[in-house]
Short mmCIF file of C-alpha atoms in Angstrom, two decimals:
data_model
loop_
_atom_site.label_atom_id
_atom_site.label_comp_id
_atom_site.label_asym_id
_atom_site.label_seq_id
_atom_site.Cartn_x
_atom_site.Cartn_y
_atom_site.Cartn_z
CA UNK A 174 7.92 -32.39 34.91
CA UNK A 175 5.53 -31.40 32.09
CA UNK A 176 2.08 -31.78 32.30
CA UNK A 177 0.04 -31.95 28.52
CA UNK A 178 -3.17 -31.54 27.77
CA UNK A 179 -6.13 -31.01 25.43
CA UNK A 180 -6.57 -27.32 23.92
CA UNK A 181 -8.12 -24.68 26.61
CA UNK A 182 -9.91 -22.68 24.18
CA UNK A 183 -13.30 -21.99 24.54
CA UNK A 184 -14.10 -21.73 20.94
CA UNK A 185 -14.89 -24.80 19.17
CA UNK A 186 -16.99 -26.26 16.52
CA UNK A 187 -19.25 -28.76 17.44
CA UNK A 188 -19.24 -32.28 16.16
CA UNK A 189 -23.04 -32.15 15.12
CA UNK A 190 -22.87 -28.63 13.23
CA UNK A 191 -24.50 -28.32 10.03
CA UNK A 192 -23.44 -24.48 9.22
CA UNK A 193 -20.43 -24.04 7.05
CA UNK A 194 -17.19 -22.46 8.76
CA UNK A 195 -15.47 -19.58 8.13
CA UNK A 196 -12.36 -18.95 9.92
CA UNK A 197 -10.07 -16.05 9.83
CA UNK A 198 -6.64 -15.82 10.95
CA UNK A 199 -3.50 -14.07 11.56
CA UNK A 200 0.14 -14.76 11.94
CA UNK A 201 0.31 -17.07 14.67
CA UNK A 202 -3.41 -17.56 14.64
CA UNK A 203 -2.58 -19.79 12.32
CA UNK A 204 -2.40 -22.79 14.80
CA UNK A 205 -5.64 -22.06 16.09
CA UNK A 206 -7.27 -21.97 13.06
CA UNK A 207 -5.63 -25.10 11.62
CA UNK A 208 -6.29 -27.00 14.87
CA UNK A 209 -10.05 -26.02 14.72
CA UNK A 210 -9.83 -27.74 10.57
CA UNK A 211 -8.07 -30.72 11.48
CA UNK A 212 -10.81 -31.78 14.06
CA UNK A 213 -13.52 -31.78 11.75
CA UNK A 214 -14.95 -34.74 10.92
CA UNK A 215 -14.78 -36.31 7.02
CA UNK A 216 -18.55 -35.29 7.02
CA UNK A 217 -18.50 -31.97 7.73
CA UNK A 218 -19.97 -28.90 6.83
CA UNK A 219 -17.76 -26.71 4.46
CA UNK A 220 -14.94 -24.71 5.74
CA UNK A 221 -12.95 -21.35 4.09
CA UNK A 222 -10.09 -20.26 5.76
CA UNK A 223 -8.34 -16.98 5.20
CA UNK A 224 -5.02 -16.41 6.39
CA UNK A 225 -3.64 -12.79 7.09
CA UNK A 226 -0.42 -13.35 7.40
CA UNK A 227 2.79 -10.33 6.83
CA UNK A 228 4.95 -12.35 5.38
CA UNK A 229 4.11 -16.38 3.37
CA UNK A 230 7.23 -18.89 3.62
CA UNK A 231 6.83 -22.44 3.42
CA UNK A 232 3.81 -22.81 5.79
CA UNK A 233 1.80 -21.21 3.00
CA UNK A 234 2.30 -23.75 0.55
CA UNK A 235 2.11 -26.82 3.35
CA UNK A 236 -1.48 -24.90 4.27
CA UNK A 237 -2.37 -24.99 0.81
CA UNK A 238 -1.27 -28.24 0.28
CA UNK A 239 -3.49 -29.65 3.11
CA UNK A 240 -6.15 -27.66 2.43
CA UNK A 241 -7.00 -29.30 -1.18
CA UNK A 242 -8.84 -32.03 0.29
CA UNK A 243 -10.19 -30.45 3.38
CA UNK A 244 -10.72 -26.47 3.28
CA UNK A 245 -10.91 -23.97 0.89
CA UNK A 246 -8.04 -21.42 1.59
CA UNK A 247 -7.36 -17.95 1.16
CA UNK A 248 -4.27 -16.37 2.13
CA UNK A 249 -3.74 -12.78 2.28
CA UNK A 250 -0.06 -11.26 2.43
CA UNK A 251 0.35 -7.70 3.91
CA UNK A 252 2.68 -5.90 6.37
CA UNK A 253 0.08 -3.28 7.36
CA UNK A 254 -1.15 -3.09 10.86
CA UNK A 255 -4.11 -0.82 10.69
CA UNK A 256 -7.61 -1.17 9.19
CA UNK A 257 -6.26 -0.56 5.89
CA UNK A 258 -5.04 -4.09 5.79
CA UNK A 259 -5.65 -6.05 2.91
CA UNK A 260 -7.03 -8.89 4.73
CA UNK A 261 -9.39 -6.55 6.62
CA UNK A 262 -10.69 -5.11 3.42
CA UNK A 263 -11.28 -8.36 1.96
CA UNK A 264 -13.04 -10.06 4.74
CA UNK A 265 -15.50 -6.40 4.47
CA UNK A 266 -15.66 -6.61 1.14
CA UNK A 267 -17.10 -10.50 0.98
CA UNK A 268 -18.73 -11.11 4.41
CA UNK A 269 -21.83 -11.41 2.77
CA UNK A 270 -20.75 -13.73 0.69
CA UNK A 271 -20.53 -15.91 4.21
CA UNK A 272 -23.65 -14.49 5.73
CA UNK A 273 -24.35 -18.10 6.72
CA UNK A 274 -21.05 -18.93 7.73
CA UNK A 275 -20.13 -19.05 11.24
CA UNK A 276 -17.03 -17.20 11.93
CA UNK A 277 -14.28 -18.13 13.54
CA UNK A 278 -11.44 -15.22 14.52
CA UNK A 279 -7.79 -16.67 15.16
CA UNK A 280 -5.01 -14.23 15.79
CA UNK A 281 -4.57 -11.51 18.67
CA UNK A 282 -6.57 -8.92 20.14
CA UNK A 283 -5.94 -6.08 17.75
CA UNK A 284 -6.73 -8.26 14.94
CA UNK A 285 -10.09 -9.36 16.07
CA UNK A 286 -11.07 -6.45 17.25
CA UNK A 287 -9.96 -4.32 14.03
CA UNK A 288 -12.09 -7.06 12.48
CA UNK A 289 -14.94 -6.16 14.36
CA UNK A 290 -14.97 -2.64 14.20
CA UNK A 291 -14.56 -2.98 10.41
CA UNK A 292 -17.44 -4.80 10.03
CA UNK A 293 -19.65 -2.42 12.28
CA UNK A 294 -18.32 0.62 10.30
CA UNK A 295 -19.38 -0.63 6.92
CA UNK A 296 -22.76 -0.97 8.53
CA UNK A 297 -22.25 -4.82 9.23
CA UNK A 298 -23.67 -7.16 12.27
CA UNK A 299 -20.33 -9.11 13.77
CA UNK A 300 -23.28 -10.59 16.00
CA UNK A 301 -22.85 -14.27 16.23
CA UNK A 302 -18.47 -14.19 15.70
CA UNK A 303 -16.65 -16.15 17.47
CA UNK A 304 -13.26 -15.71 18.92
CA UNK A 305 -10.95 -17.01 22.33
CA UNK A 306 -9.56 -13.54 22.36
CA UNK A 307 -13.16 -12.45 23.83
CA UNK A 308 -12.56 -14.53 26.73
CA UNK A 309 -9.25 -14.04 27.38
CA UNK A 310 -8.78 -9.87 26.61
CA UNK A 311 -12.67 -8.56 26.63
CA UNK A 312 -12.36 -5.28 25.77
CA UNK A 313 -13.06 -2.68 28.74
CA UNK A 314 -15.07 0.54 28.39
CA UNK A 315 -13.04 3.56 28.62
CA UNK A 316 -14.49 5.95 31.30
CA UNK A 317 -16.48 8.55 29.92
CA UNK A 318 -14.61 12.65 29.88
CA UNK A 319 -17.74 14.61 31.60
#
């Protein structure tokens, strides 16, 4: 027996927003992120995605494909699993350019959190992101050494 249901993520965007979207993925995050676009309704806001993905196949171009009517897309191709990737650096380097975005992380816990402490180190608020991965693997203060 299977049982199906609706998502269970608590991150959504609601029906009535008026504040553009942007949502940031990686690899696998990828499904998150394109289930969040394909439940927006014809009327709303504007949405940019940016994929950070290793490695683009196919699913790039089918992403792009979709995304000419519905999204604006951006999608970022590199290996590197530190905070010198290239997606990190280019979500720093043009956050304010979606200062009045609401943003949407999509990918695992390293990922959002490298996000986040990027942001904070080049003097950046990541107030007000939004991400399941905060729900699901909060981070946990490491004891103090004294």
């Amino acid at each position: 027996t299977f049982r199906v249901s609706q998502p269970a993520g608590e991150v959504v965007i609601p029906a009535d927003s008026t504040r553009p979207v942007l949502i940031v993925a990686a690899g696998t995050g990828i499904s998150q992120a394109h289930s969040l676009l394909d439940g927006l309704p014809d009327d709303a806001p504007e949405a940019f995605l940016v994929w950070c993905v290793a490695d683009a196949g196919a699913e790039a171009e089918n992403l792009l494909d979709l995304s000419a009517a519905q999204f604006e897309c951006k999608i970022i191709v590199d290996d590197t699993r530190n905070e010198k990737n290239l997606g990190i650096s280019w979500l720093v380097d043009h956050f304010t350019d979606f200062a009045e975005h609401r943003l949407i992380l999509c990918g695992s816990p390293g990922f959002v959190y490298a996000i986040c402490d990027a942001l904070a180190a080049a003097g950046l608020s990541p107030a007000g992101i939004s991400s399941d991965v905060f729900s699901y693997a909060p981070r946990t203060l490491r004891p103090s050494s004294d």
